[in-house]
Structures are given as C-alpha cells and as structure tokens.
CSV table of C-alpha atoms in Angstrom, one decimal:
chain,number,residue,atom,x,y,z
A,325,GLY,CA,24.8,-10.5,4.9
A,326,ILE,CA,28.6,-11.0,5.8
A,327,MET,CA,29.3,-13.4,8.9
A,328,ALA,CA,30.5,-12.2,11.5
A,329,MET,CA,34.9,-12.6,11.5
A,330,PRO,CA,37.7,-11.9,13.4
A,331,GLY,CA,39.4,-8.4,12.0
A,332,LEU,CA,36.0,-7.6,10.5
A,333,PRO,CA,33.1,-5.4,12.8
A,334,PRO,CA,30.0,-7.0,14.1
A,335,ALA,CA,27.1,-8.3,11.4
A,336,GLY,CA,24.9,-5.1,10.7
A,337,THR,CA,27.0,-2.6,11.8
A,338,ARG,CA,27.3,0.3,9.5
A,339,LEU,CA,30.8,1.3,8.2
A,340,ARG,CA,30.0,5.2,7.4
A,341,GLU,CA,28.8,7.0,11.1
A,342,GLY,CA,26.4,9.2,11.2
A,343,PRO,CA,26.4,13.1,10.0
A,344,GLY,CA,29.2,14.6,10.1
A,345,ALA,CA,31.0,12.0,10.7
A,346,PRO,CA,34.4,10.8,9.2
A,347,GLY,CA,34.4,8.7,6.2
A,348,GLY,CA,31.7,9.7,4.3
A,349,VAL,CA,30.6,12.8,2.4
A,350,GLN,CA,27.4,13.6,4.1
A,351,THR,CA,24.9,16.4,3.2
A,352,GLY,CA,23.9,16.9,6.7
A,353,THR,CA,22.1,19.5,4.8
A,354,THR,CA,18.6,21.5,5.9
A,355,ILE,CA,15.7,20.5,2.8
A,356,MET,CA,12.2,21.1,2.6
A,357,ALA,CA,8.9,20.7,0.3
A,358,ALA,CA,6.0,22.9,0.5
A,359,THR,CA,3.0,22.8,-1.2
A,360,TYR,CA,1.2,26.2,-1.9
A,361,ASP,CA,-2.3,26.5,-4.1
A,362,GLY,CA,-1.1,25.8,-7.7
A,363,GLY,CA,2.0,23.4,-7.2
A,364,VAL,CA,4.8,23.6,-4.9
A,365,ILE,CA,8.7,24.8,-3.5
A,366,LEU,CA,11.5,23.2,-2.6
A,367,GLY,CA,13.8,24.2,-1.1
A,368,ALA,CA,17.5,23.6,0.1
A,369,ASP,CA,20.8,24.6,1.9
A,370,SER,CA,24.1,24.1,0.1
A,371,ARG,CA,26.6,23.0,1.9
A,372,THR,CA,28.1,19.2,1.5
A,373,SER,CA,30.4,18.6,4.3
A,374,SER,CA,32.7,15.9,5.2
A,375,GLY,CA,33.9,15.8,9.0
A,376,THR,CA,34.5,19.0,9.7
A,377,TYR,CA,35.7,20.3,6.0
A,378,ILE,CA,33.1,21.5,3.6
A,379,ALA,CA,33.3,19.7,0.1
A,380,ASN,CA,31.1,21.8,-1.4
A,381,ARG,CA,29.7,24.8,0.0
A,382,THR,CA,27.3,25.7,-3.0
A,383,ALA,CA,26.1,21.9,-4.2
A,384,ASP,CA,22.7,21.5,-5.6
A,385,LYS,CA,20.4,19.1,-3.2
A,386,ILE,CA,17.6,19.3,-5.7
A,387,THR,CA,17.5,16.8,-8.1
A,388,GLN,CA,14.7,16.5,-11.6
A,389,LEU,CA,13.5,13.1,-12.1
A,390,SER,CA,10.7,13.6,-15.1
A,391,ASP,CA,9.5,17.0,-16.2
A,392,ARG,CA,7.2,18.2,-13.1
A,393,ILE,CA,9.6,16.0,-10.3
A,394,TYR,CA,12.4,17.2,-7.9
A,395,ILE,CA,14.0,15.1,-5.3
A,396,CYS,CA,15.1,17.0,-1.9
A,397,ARG,CA,18.1,14.7,-0.9
A,398,SER,CA,20.3,14.8,2.5
A,399,GLY,CA,22.1,11.7,3.6
A,400,SER,CA,25.0,10.2,1.9
A,401,ALA,CA,25.7,12.1,-1.2
A,402,ALA,CA,26.7,9.0,-3.1
A,403,ASP,CA,23.4,7.1,-1.6
A,404,THR,CA,21.1,9.9,-3.0
A,405,GLN,CA,22.7,9.9,-5.9
A,406,ALA,CA,22.7,6.4,-7.4
A,407,ILE,CA,19.5,6.2,-6.3
A,408,SER,CA,18.6,9.7,-8.3
A,409,ALA,CA,19.7,8.2,-11.8
A,410,TYR,CA,18.1,4.9,-11.6
A,411,VAL,CA,14.9,6.5,-10.0
A,412,GLN,CA,15.0,8.9,-12.8
A,413,HIS,CA,15.7,6.0,-15.3
A,414,TYR,CA,12.7,4.5,-14.6
A,415,LEU,CA,10.3,6.6,-14.6
A,416,ASN,CA,12.3,7.4,-18.3
A,417,GLN,CA,11.2,3.9,-19.3
A,418,HIS,CA,7.4,4.4,-17.2
A,419,LYS,CA,6.8,7.9,-19.4
A,420,MET,CA,7.0,5.5,-22.4
A,421,GLU,CA,4.9,3.0,-21.5
A,422,THR,CA,1.9,5.1,-20.3
A,423,GLY,CA,2.4,7.6,-22.7
A,424,GLU,CA,1.2,10.2,-20.1
A,425,ASP,CA,3.1,12.0,-18.0
A,426,VAL,CA,4.9,10.3,-14.8
A,427,ASP,CA,2.5,11.0,-11.5
A,428,VAL,CA,4.4,11.9,-8.4
A,429,GLU,CA,2.9,9.5,-6.6
A,430,ALA,CA,4.6,7.3,-8.9
A,431,GLY,CA,8.3,8.9,-8.6
A,432,ALA,CA,7.7,8.6,-5.0
A,433,ASN,CA,6.7,5.4,-4.9
A,434,ILE,CA,9.7,3.8,-7.1
A,435,VAL,CA,11.9,5.8,-4.6
A,436,MET,CA,10.7,4.5,-1.4
A,437,GLN,CA,10.7,0.5,-3.3
A,438,MET,CA,14.5,1.3,-3.7
A,439,ALA,CA,15.5,2.9,-0.5
A,440,TYR,CA,13.1,0.6,1.8
A,441,GLY,CA,14.6,-2.7,-0.1
A,442,ASN,CA,18.2,-1.6,0.7
A,443,LYS,CA,17.7,-0.5,3.5
A,444,ASP,CA,20.6,-1.4,5.4
A,445,ARG,CA,22.6,-1.0,2.9
A,446,LEU,CA,22.1,2.3,2.6
A,447,SER,CA,21.9,6.6,4.4
A,448,ALA,CA,19.3,8.6,2.4
A,449,GLY,CA,16.5,10.7,3.4
A,450,MET,CA,14.4,12.0,0.2
A,451,ILE,CA,11.3,14.4,-0.6
A,452,VAL,CA,10.1,13.8,-3.8
A,453,ALA,CA,7.6,16.7,-5.0
A,454,GLY,CA,6.2,17.3,-8.0
A,455,TRP,CA,2.9,18.8,-10.0
A,456,ASP,CA,1.1,15.9,-12.1
A,457,MET,CA,-2.5,16.4,-13.9
A,458,HIS,CA,-4.8,13.9,-11.3
A,459,GLU,CA,-3.2,14.9,-7.5
A,460,GLY,CA,-1.7,18.7,-9.0
A,461,GLY,CA,0.8,19.8,-6.1
A,462,SER,CA,2.3,16.6,-3.8
A,463,VAL,CA,4.9,16.6,-1.5
A,464,TRP,CA,6.1,13.2,-0.4
A,465,ALA,CA,8.2,11.9,2.3
A,466,VAL,CA,10.7,9.1,1.9
A,467,PRO,CA,13.4,9.1,5.1
A,468,MET,CA,15.8,6.5,6.2
A,469,GLY,CA,14.4,3.4,6.1
A,470,GLY,CA,11.8,3.9,3.9
A,471,THR,CA,9.0,5.3,4.9
A,472,LEU,CA,6.2,7.1,1.9
A,473,LEU,CA,4.2,9.3,3.4
A,474,ARG,CA,2.0,12.5,1.8
A,475,GLN,CA,2.7,15.0,3.6
A,476,PRO,CA,1.1,19.2,2.4
A,477,VAL,CA,4.5,20.6,4.1
A,478,THR,CA,8.2,18.2,5.4
A,479,ALA,CA,12.0,19.1,6.0
A,480,GLY,CA,14.0,16.9,6.5
A,481,GLY,CA,17.6,16.3,7.4
A,482,SER,CA,20.0,17.6,10.1
A,483,GLY,CA,19.0,21.0,9.9
A,484,SER,CA,14.8,20.1,9.9
A,485,ILE,CA,14.4,19.8,14.1
A,486,TYR,CA,15.5,23.1,14.1
A,487,ILE,CA,12.4,24.4,12.7
A,488,SER,CA,10.2,21.8,12.7
A,489,GLY,CA,7.9,23.9,15.3
A,490,TRP,CA,7.9,26.9,13.4
A,491,ILE,CA,6.9,25.4,10.1
A,492,ASP,CA,3.9,23.6,12.4
A,493,LYS,CA,3.1,27.1,14.2
A,494,PHE,CA,3.6,29.1,10.6
A,495,TRP,CA,2.6,26.9,7.4
A,496,LYS,CA,-1.0,27.2,5.9
A,497,PRO,CA,-2.5,25.5,3.3
A,498,GLY,CA,-3.8,27.9,0.5
A,499,MET,CA,-1.0,30.7,-0.4
A,500,THR,CA,0.2,32.2,-2.7
A,501,LYS,CA,3.6,31.1,-4.7
A,502,GLU,CA,5.3,34.1,-3.2
A,503,GLU,CA,3.7,33.4,-0.2
A,504,CYS,CA,4.9,29.8,-0.1
A,505,LYS,CA,8.4,30.9,-1.6
A,506,ALA,CA,8.7,33.3,1.2
A,507,PHE,CA,7.8,30.8,3.5
A,508,VAL,CA,10.5,28.1,2.1
A,509,VAL,CA,13.2,30.6,2.6
A,510,LYS,CA,12.8,32.2,5.9
A,511,ALA,CA,12.3,28.5,7.3
A,512,ILE,CA,15.8,27.3,5.7
A,513,SER,CA,17.6,30.2,6.7
A,514,LEU,CA,16.5,29.9,10.1
A,515,ALA,CA,17.5,26.2,10.1
A,516,MET,CA,21.1,27.3,9.0
A,517,SER,CA,21.5,29.5,11.1
A,518,ARG,CA,21.5,27.1,14.2
A,519,ASP,CA,23.0,24.0,12.2
A,520,GLY,CA,26.2,24.1,11.7
A,521,SER,CA,25.9,20.9,8.8
A,522,SER,CA,24.3,23.7,7.0
A,523,GLY,CA,24.8,26.9,5.4
A,524,GLY,CA,26.0,28.2,2.1
A,525,CYS,CA,22.8,29.2,-0.4
A,526,ILE,CA,19.6,28.3,-0.6
A,527,ARG,CA,17.8,26.6,-3.8
A,528,ILE,CA,14.4,26.8,-4.3
A,529,ILE,CA,12.3,25.5,-6.9
A,530,THR,CA,8.4,25.9,-8.0
A,531,ILE,CA,6.6,23.4,-9.9
A,532,ASN,CA,2.9,23.7,-10.5
A,533,LYS,CA,0.8,22.8,-14.2
A,534,GLU,CA,3.0,25.6,-16.0
A,535,GLY,CA,6.2,24.0,-15.8
A,536,SER,CA,9.4,24.2,-12.9
A,537,THR,CA,12.0,26.9,-12.3
A,538,LYS,CA,14.5,27.4,-10.2
A,539,GLU,CA,15.7,30.3,-8.4
A,540,PHE,CA,19.2,30.7,-6.6
A,541,LEU,CA,19.6,32.8,-3.4
A,542,PRO,CA,23.1,33.3,-2.7
A,543,GLY,CA,24.4,33.1,0.2
A,544,ASN,CA,25.1,37.0,1.3
A,545,GLN,CA,21.1,37.4,0.8
A,546,VAL,CA,20.3,34.7,2.7
A,547,PRO,CA,18.0,36.1,5.5
A,548,LEU,CA,19.8,36.8,9.0
A,549,HIS,CA,18.6,36.1,12.5
A,550,HIS,CA,20.9,36.4,15.3
A,551,ASP,CA,22.5,40.5,14.8
A,552,GLU,CA,24.9,38.7,12.5
A,553,LEU,CA,26.5,41.5,10.9
A,554,LYS,CA,25.1,41.7,7.3
A,555,GLN,CA,26.8,40.8,4.2
A,556,PRO,CA,28.3,43.8,1.3
A,557,ALA,CA,25.9,43.2,-1.3
A,558,ALA,CA,27.2,42.3,-4.6
A,559,GLU,CA,25.2,42.1,-7.9
A,560,SER,CA,23.4,39.3,-8.6
A,561,THR,CA,20.9,37.3,-10.5
A,562,ALA,CA,19.6,37.0,-7.6
A,563,MET,CA,15.7,35.7,-6.9
A,564,GLU,CA,13.8,38.7,-5.5
A,565,VAL,CA,12.8,37.4,-1.8
A,566,ALA,CA,9.8,39.2,0.0
B,390,MET,CA,-1.8,-36.2,-44.1
B,391,SER,CA,-0.2,-33.1,-46.6
B,392,GLY,CA,-2.3,-29.7,-45.6
B,393,VAL,CA,-1.5,-26.8,-46.7
B,394,GLY,CA,1.2,-25.6,-44.4
B,395,SER,CA,3.5,-29.0,-44.8
B,396,GLY,CA,6.5,-28.6,-44.0
B,397,TYR,CA,6.7,-25.1,-42.8
B,398,ASP,CA,4.3,-25.7,-40.0
B,399,LEU,CA,6.1,-27.8,-37.7
B,400,ALA,CA,7.0,-24.9,-35.2
B,401,ALA,CA,6.5,-21.7,-34.6
B,402,THR,CA,9.8,-20.4,-35.7
B,403,THR,CA,9.4,-21.4,-38.9
B,404,PHE,CA,7.7,-18.6,-41.6
B,405,SER,CA,6.7,-20.4,-44.5
B,406,PRO,CA,7.8,-19.6,-48.4
B,407,ASP,CA,4.4,-17.4,-48.3
B,408,GLY,CA,5.5,-15.4,-45.3
B,409,ARG,CA,3.1,-17.4,-43.2
B,410,LEU,CA,3.5,-18.5,-39.2
B,411,PHE,CA,1.1,-22.2,-39.4
B,412,GLN,CA,1.6,-22.8,-35.6
B,413,LEU,CA,0.2,-18.8,-35.4
B,414,GLU,CA,-3.0,-19.6,-37.7
B,415,TYR,CA,-3.2,-22.9,-36.0
B,416,ALA,CA,-3.5,-21.5,-32.5
B,417,GLY,CA,-6.5,-19.1,-34.3
B,418,LYS,CA,-8.6,-22.2,-35.1
B,419,ALA,CA,-8.2,-23.4,-32.2
B,420,VAL,CA,-9.8,-20.3,-30.8
B,421,ASP,CA,-12.5,-20.0,-33.8
B,422,SER,CA,-13.7,-23.8,-33.1
B,423,ALA,CA,-14.0,-22.8,-28.6
B,424,GLY,CA,-17.1,-21.4,-27.9
B,425,THR,CA,-18.0,-17.8,-28.4
B,426,VAL,CA,-17.4,-14.8,-26.1
B,427,VAL,CA,-18.7,-11.5,-26.8
B,428,GLY,CA,-17.1,-8.2,-25.3
B,429,LEU,CA,-19.1,-5.1,-25.1
B,430,ARG,CA,-17.9,-1.5,-24.5
B,431,CYS,CA,-20.4,0.9,-23.5
B,432,LYS,CA,-21.2,4.1,-22.1
B,433,ASP,CA,-20.9,3.3,-18.7
B,434,GLY,CA,-18.2,0.5,-18.4
B,435,VAL,CA,-17.3,-2.8,-20.3
B,436,VAL,CA,-19.3,-7.0,-20.3
B,437,LEU,CA,-18.1,-9.7,-21.2
B,438,GLY,CA,-20.3,-12.7,-21.7
B,439,VAL,CA,-18.7,-16.3,-22.9
B,440,GLU,CA,-21.2,-19.4,-23.7
B,441,LYS,CA,-19.8,-22.3,-21.9
B,442,VAL,CA,-20.5,-25.4,-23.4
B,443,ILE,CA,-22.1,-28.2,-21.1
B,444,ARG,CA,-19.2,-31.0,-21.5
B,445,SER,CA,-21.3,-33.1,-18.9
B,446,LYS,CA,-24.4,-33.0,-16.9
B,447,LEU,CA,-22.9,-33.4,-13.6
B,448,LEU,CA,-21.0,-30.2,-13.7
B,449,VAL,CA,-21.7,-28.3,-11.0
B,450,LYS,CA,-23.3,-25.0,-12.0
B,451,GLY,CA,-21.4,-21.8,-12.7
B,452,SER,CA,-18.0,-24.5,-11.8
B,453,ASN,CA,-15.2,-23.8,-14.6
B,454,ARG,CA,-15.2,-20.2,-15.1
B,455,HIS,CA,-14.0,-18.8,-18.2
B,456,VAL,CA,-14.4,-14.7,-16.9
B,457,HIS,CA,-11.5,-13.5,-14.6
B,458,SER,CA,-10.9,-10.8,-12.5
B,459,VAL,CA,-6.6,-9.8,-12.5
B,460,ASP,CA,-7.2,-6.1,-11.1
B,461,THR,CA,-9.4,-4.7,-8.9
B,462,GLY,CA,-11.1,-2.6,-12.0
B,463,MET,CA,-9.8,-5.4,-14.8
B,464,GLY,CA,-11.2,-8.5,-16.3
B,465,ILE,CA,-9.9,-11.1,-18.6
B,466,ALA,CA,-12.6,-14.0,-20.2
B,467,VAL,CA,-11.0,-16.0,-21.9
B,468,ALA,CA,-11.7,-17.7,-25.8
B,469,GLY,CA,-9.8,-20.5,-27.3
B,470,VAL,CA,-7.7,-23.4,-24.7
B,471,LEU,CA,-8.7,-22.8,-21.0
B,472,PRO,CA,-5.4,-23.7,-19.5
B,473,ASP,CA,-3.9,-21.6,-21.8
B,474,GLY,CA,-5.8,-19.0,-21.1
B,475,ARG,CA,-5.8,-19.7,-17.4
B,476,TYR,CA,-2.2,-18.9,-18.1
B,477,MET,CA,-2.6,-15.8,-19.2
B,478,VAL,CA,-4.6,-14.6,-16.3
B,479,ASN,CA,-2.2,-15.8,-14.0
B,480,ARG,CA,0.2,-14.3,-15.9
B,481,ALA,CA,-2.0,-10.7,-16.0
B,482,ILE,CA,-2.3,-10.9,-12.6
B,483,SER,CA,1.2,-10.6,-11.6
B,484,GLU,CA,1.6,-8.1,-14.1
B,485,ALA,CA,-0.7,-6.0,-12.5
B,486,ALA,CA,0.4,-6.8,-8.6
B,487,ASN,CA,4.7,-5.9,-9.5
B,488,TYR,CA,3.3,-2.7,-11.8
B,489,LYS,CA,0.8,-1.8,-8.1
B,490,SER,CA,3.8,-2.6,-6.0
B,491,PHE,CA,6.4,-0.6,-8.1
B,492,TYR,CA,4.8,2.6,-8.9
B,493,GLY,CA,1.9,2.8,-6.2
B,494,GLN,CA,-1.1,3.2,-8.5
B,495,PRO,CA,-3.2,0.6,-10.6
B,496,MET,CA,-1.9,-0.5,-13.8
B,497,LEU,CA,-3.4,1.2,-16.8
B,498,GLY,CA,-5.9,-0.7,-19.2
B,499,HIS,CA,-3.5,0.2,-22.1
B,500,VAL,CA,-0.5,-1.3,-20.7
B,501,MET,CA,-2.2,-4.4,-19.4
B,502,CYS,CA,-2.6,-4.3,-23.2
B,503,ASP,CA,0.5,-4.2,-24.4
B,504,ARG,CA,2.6,-6.9,-21.5
B,505,LEU,CA,0.1,-9.2,-22.5
B,506,SER,CA,0.7,-8.7,-25.7
B,507,GLN,CA,4.1,-9.0,-25.8
B,508,PHE,CA,3.9,-12.2,-23.9
B,509,MET,CA,1.5,-14.1,-25.8
B,510,HIS,CA,4.3,-12.6,-28.7
B,511,LEU,CA,7.2,-14.6,-26.9
B,512,PHE,CA,5.6,-18.0,-27.8
B,513,SER,CA,6.4,-17.0,-31.6
B,514,LEU,CA,10.0,-16.4,-30.9
B,515,TYR,CA,10.6,-20.3,-29.8
B,516,GLY,CA,11.0,-23.6,-30.4
B,517,GLY,CA,9.9,-25.9,-27.9
B,518,VAL,CA,7.1,-23.4,-26.9
B,519,ARG,CA,4.0,-23.2,-28.9
B,520,PRO,CA,1.5,-20.3,-29.2
B,521,MET,CA,-1.1,-19.6,-26.7
B,522,GLY,CA,-4.7,-21.2,-28.3
B,523,THR,CA,-6.7,-18.3,-26.4
B,524,THR,CA,-8.2,-15.1,-27.6
B,525,VAL,CA,-7.6,-12.6,-24.4
B,526,PHE,CA,-10.8,-10.4,-23.9
B,527,LEU,CA,-9.7,-7.7,-21.5
B,528,ALA,CA,-12.1,-4.9,-19.9
B,529,ALA,CA,-10.1,-2.6,-17.8
B,530,TYR,CA,-12.2,0.7,-16.6
B,531,ASP,CA,-9.7,3.1,-15.7
B,532,ARG,CA,-8.7,7.0,-15.7
B,533,ASN,CA,-9.0,7.1,-19.0
B,534,GLY,CA,-12.7,5.5,-19.1
B,535,PRO,CA,-14.0,1.8,-20.4
B,536,GLN,CA,-11.6,0.0,-22.4
B,537,LEU,CA,-11.9,-3.5,-24.3
B,538,TYR,CA,-8.8,-5.0,-26.0
B,539,GLN,CA,-8.7,-8.3,-27.7
B,540,ILE,CA,-5.6,-10.1,-27.9
B,541,GLU,CA,-4.8,-12.7,-30.2
B,542,PRO,CA,-2.2,-15.6,-30.5
B,543,SER,CA,-0.4,-13.7,-32.7
B,544,GLY,CA,0.4,-10.8,-30.1
B,545,ILE,CA,-1.8,-8.9,-32.4
B,546,SER,CA,-3.7,-6.4,-30.4
B,547,GLN,CA,-6.8,-4.4,-30.8
B,548,ARG,CA,-9.3,-1.8,-29.0
B,549,TYR,CA,-12.8,-2.1,-29.9
B,550,PHE,CA,-16.1,-0.8,-29.1
B,551,GLY,CA,-17.3,-4.6,-29.6
B,552,CYS,CA,-15.7,-8.1,-30.1
B,553,ALA,CA,-16.8,-11.8,-30.2
B,554,SER,CA,-14.3,-14.5,-31.5
B,555,GLY,CA,-15.6,-18.4,-31.3
B,556,LYS,CA,-18.2,-20.5,-33.2
B,557,GLY,CA,-20.4,-17.6,-33.2
B,558,ARG,CA,-18.3,-14.5,-34.5
B,559,GLN,CA,-19.5,-14.0,-37.9
B,560,GLN,CA,-23.6,-14.2,-36.0
B,561,ALA,CA,-22.2,-12.0,-33.1
B,562,ARG,CA,-20.5,-9.2,-35.0
B,563,THR,CA,-23.9,-8.6,-37.2
B,564,GLU,CA,-25.6,-8.5,-34.2
B,565,ILE,CA,-22.7,-6.0,-32.8
B,566,GLU,CA,-22.8,-3.8,-35.3
B,567,LYS,CA,-26.5,-2.9,-35.1
B,568,LEU,CA,-26.4,-2.0,-31.9
B,569,ASP,CA,-25.7,1.9,-30.8
B,570,LEU,CA,-22.6,1.4,-28.6
B,571,LYS,CA,-21.8,5.7,-27.8
B,572,GLU,CA,-25.5,5.3,-26.4
B,573,LEU,CA,-25.4,1.4,-24.4
B,574,THR,CA,-25.4,1.3,-20.7
B,575,CYS,CA,-24.2,-2.4,-19.2
B,576,ALA,CA,-27.5,-3.0,-17.4
B,577,GLN,CA,-28.7,-2.7,-21.0
B,578,ALA,CA,-25.9,-4.5,-22.6
B,579,VAL,CA,-26.4,-7.9,-20.6
B,580,LYS,CA,-29.3,-8.2,-21.8
B,581,GLU,CA,-28.1,-7.8,-25.3
B,582,ILE,CA,-25.4,-10.7,-25.1
B,583,ALA,CA,-27.8,-12.8,-23.9
B,584,ARG,CA,-29.6,-12.2,-26.7
B,585,ILE,CA,-27.4,-12.4,-29.5
B,586,MET,CA,-25.8,-15.6,-27.6
B,587,TYR,CA,-29.0,-17.3,-27.8
B,588,THR,CA,-30.1,-16.2,-31.1
B,589,ILE,CA,-26.7,-17.6,-32.6
B,590,HIS,CA,-27.4,-20.9,-30.4
B,591,ASP,CA,-28.6,-23.4,-33.1
B,592,GLU,CA,-31.5,-25.7,-30.2
B,593,THR,CA,-30.8,-28.8,-32.5
B,594,LYS,CA,-27.4,-28.8,-33.3
B,595,ASP,CA,-25.8,-26.5,-30.9
B,596,LYS,CA,-24.7,-28.5,-27.0
B,597,PRO,CA,-26.5,-26.6,-24.1
B,598,PHE,CA,-24.2,-24.5,-22.8
B,599,GLU,CA,-24.3,-21.8,-19.8
B,600,LEU,CA,-24.1,-18.1,-20.0
B,601,GLU,CA,-21.0,-16.7,-17.8
B,602,MET,CA,-21.2,-13.0,-17.6
B,603,SER,CA,-18.9,-10.5,-16.0
B,604,TRP,CA,-18.7,-6.3,-16.4
B,605,VAL,CA,-17.1,-3.1,-15.2
B,606,SER,CA,-18.9,0.2,-14.2
B,607,ASP,CA,-19.5,3.3,-13.0
B,608,ASP,CA,-22.5,1.2,-11.0
B,609,THR,CA,-19.7,-1.6,-9.2
B,610,GLY,CA,-18.1,1.7,-8.8
B,611,ARG,CA,-15.2,0.6,-11.1
B,612,LYS,CA,-14.6,-3.2,-10.0
B,613,HIS,CA,-14.7,-6.2,-11.7
B,614,VAL,CA,-17.1,-8.4,-11.2
B,615,ARG,CA,-19.4,-10.8,-11.8
B,616,VAL,CA,-22.7,-10.1,-13.5
B,617,PRO,CA,-25.0,-11.4,-10.2
B,618,GLU,CA,-26.8,-14.4,-10.9
B,619,GLU,CA,-30.7,-13.1,-11.1
B,620,VAL,CA,-29.3,-10.1,-13.5
B,621,VAL,CA,-28.2,-12.6,-15.7
B,622,SER,CA,-31.0,-15.1,-15.7
B,623,ALA,CA,-33.0,-12.3,-15.9
B,624,ALA,CA,-31.0,-11.1,-19.6
B,625,VAL,CA,-31.8,-15.3,-20.1
B,626,GLU,CA,-35.2,-15.1,-19.8
B,627,GLU,CA,-35.7,-12.5,-22.0
B,628,ALA,CA,-33.6,-13.3,-24.9
B,629,LYS,CA,-35.5,-16.3,-25.1
B,630,ARG,CA,-38.7,-14.7,-25.0
B,631,ALA,CA,-37.9,-12.3,-27.5
B,632,ILE,CA,-36.6,-15.1,-29.8
B,633,GLU,CA,-39.6,-17.1,-29.1
B,634,GLU,CA,-42.2,-14.3,-30.1
B,635,ALA,CA,-39.9,-13.3,-33.0
B,636,ASP,CA,-40.8,-17.2,-34.5
B,637,MET,CA,-44.2,-16.6,-33.9
B,638,SER,CA,-44.7,-13.9,-35.7
B,639,ASP,CA,-42.7,-15.6,-38.9
C-alpha cells in the first residue's frame, strides 16, 4: 500500500464511500438468486445510482459468465464489470482445458479468488448462480470481502436487508419454476418499494438443463405493496407473473 | 566416438537432417535401461507397480520411493532417471494444488496429463536444458472414471488400459496383452503385476529388486495410496509359487 503522506488520505482509506455517496457509480441494488426443483432463478432491479442521480434506470445487473452460469452484481459497477470480464475469460479457457461445461462451483470459486485477493481495492457484492450436470442448480454468494458461501437462496445489495426476514419465512425447497419465479419477483418488488437505491424494472433469468432464459418485467408491471397509484398499462412483451 | 546422431545430437533444440531429435531419443534410452514399471487400468481403479533394483544391502526396505501421490485421487510412478521424475512429481503436486485453489475442484486426470505433457515438452524447446529422462505413469480416478496415462520425455502422452516401460517392457507388454483388463479388479491386478514382475526377472542375470505398488480404486475411496505391505507380500509369495510350479511342470 501507499504510506501515509501529507495531503493524502490516511493509508487504507477507501477513496469511495459507501453506497449512495457521490464519487462513483454504484449499483445500490436488490439482487437475488433462488434454487428450485430443476434449476435456479436469478433476479435483479434495474437502478444504477450516482449519489441521488439515477444514472441508468434500466440497467442489466445480471451478467453471463458462461452458458449456464450467471452473476448478479452489486456495489461498484466498475469493479463488478471488471471482475465479470476476467471471470468470463478464465471460464472460457477452463472450458477449453477440461473439454466440459464449467461447473457453477468453479465459476463461483474464481469470483471469490478475485474478490478476496483484491479485497482492499474492491467494492463488490455478487451472487453466482447456474446449472451444471454434476450438482444441478446451485447458488453461491460472494459478499464483500470475498467469502464464498453456497446457499439455497440468497439476496444481496442495499435492498436485500428489507427482505431477509420475508425470504426466510416464505422460501421453500422444491418449488416449481413458476412458483420460484413469482417468489423472486415478489421479493424484489418488496425491496424496491422500501429501498431508495433500488427501483425501475425487474430482470429475471431462469437457468436449467435446457439452457438459460432472460425475462423482463417493466416498471409499470412491478407488483405494488403500499397503496401506490397503479400506472396505466402499456403494451409490452413482458413476462407473465403469477 | 561418432554415432548415428553425430553433430545433431548435442542439443535438444537441434533437428537432424532426417528429422529426428536425438536428445529425446537418448532420453528414451535412459528410460529403457532402467527398472521396469507397469500400470494397469482395471474395472474399479488403477494399479501401478515399479521394479526397484536394490543397489545396496544397506538400504532400508521401503525407502527410495518411486511412486508418489500428487493429489488425493492421483498418483505418479517414475520410470527412468529418478531425480528427473521427482521434479515432475513436484510440478504435478504444484499444478494440482493451484488448480484446486483457483477452481475449487480437484484437477481432472486428463487435464493433469496435458499439463505434464506440456511441461515435459518445454525441455525440448530451449538450449541449456536437457529433456527429462523419465516416462511418467499417471494414475487418476475422477468423475470420468479410472484413467492411466503415460507421458514420455518428448511430451507425447497417451491414455492406456495397460502399459509398461523399462528393461522388461517387451515381456511385460506381452503379459499385459493376455489379461482381460475390462473385467480385472484392482485386487487381481496387484497379483498379476507381481507375477509379471517376477516372471520377467531373471534370477541369475538381474540384480535383486523390491516391488513397490500403489493403487487408486473404489475400495480405497478413490484415494491414491500405497498398496499395503501385507497385500504386496502375499502377491509376491503367490507369484513366486506360481512360477515355481510352472517351472516344475515343464
């Protein structure tokens, strides 16, 4: 590290402050991933904020790492995009070397190595999820600091704190794809209704043996929870929500 | 003394006019004149056996290991120049550990084979180094089943049901071909290897040897370990008896 010098902030100080502070594009966010019987569902809101300015209200926070492995990104957009690019590269090489599709566990492990190895320089909370033929669907949380923890369901980002209890109460194993999708949509919409840094639309990815499917729920169709005025419906090619 | 490769055999980086790399061929000769090594891939695992020529009566039995574990489910038997083989083993251990650290999963057998092949090959690309004087026998048992690979000094590698190298390789291969490797179990293979080793060993001409064996199988929980001393001794006894009986009935 750089030694303390007059004029510089003390050694070890982060130049960027926490989510929502000026000086850095953040994905103050709600992201989550859940396993169901046969695969996983990933979900995210679409708000990218830079202080109080919403830099992008239709952001895509779920990035593909390989055929059946995706990553949900929260924290610094720059950091998570850089990590994603590295991991895509390593996974591509790994696939060539093994001659097989990459296991989700391996993808998650590489993300962890990058997060932990650069822990004093990064601000990145991520969730890796996907399907492989050895474990089926799996979800791996890589929160800030570089822990790696496999969980059946997990949420991240600034909005996740508002729905932790709700997820604990209402998630159950062995849901169908449609049940799980509805569960994720509802969870994210609940977080969006309370967290100022989360909002916009909901993006959903379904990953299973057949492959991966991306879906989109426009902002005016996100479930409402607090007597908000319902927006007029507009024609859309959005997903059906149970 | 001028031999076949005169002038073109001084460096591994030099081709001869007829397209041969003499240093690699000489490395092969180092392997061919060393103790016999046999590997068998069986229905339920892989067994490796090494003929360790006893150089001195003062050696502690079981010392001077020729077979090493490089990962939980992978092992290497060294044929040829032992220090070169040790270098390969250490490289393999390092590769397996780094892979596990980075990918969170144990290295697959065929990936280790490729890594070791590429490593061996390096030594024929640069002046100032010589090729390894060993053939590496790699035994692995991963989610793709049991595998046996042989990696030569040139870097060529192949996957085998059964293979042999060293002084007695021709005879050993003849014996191996008689076996039904698709049905053979590791427990049986231990006895077969003992029998092969003692059959090809000439009591009158060859120095005494110690048989070192290892295996990785369903019974070992897919872990690469030494074959227990009692099992090896029993197999050796049985082999000696079988050979005596065969001699008597001639």
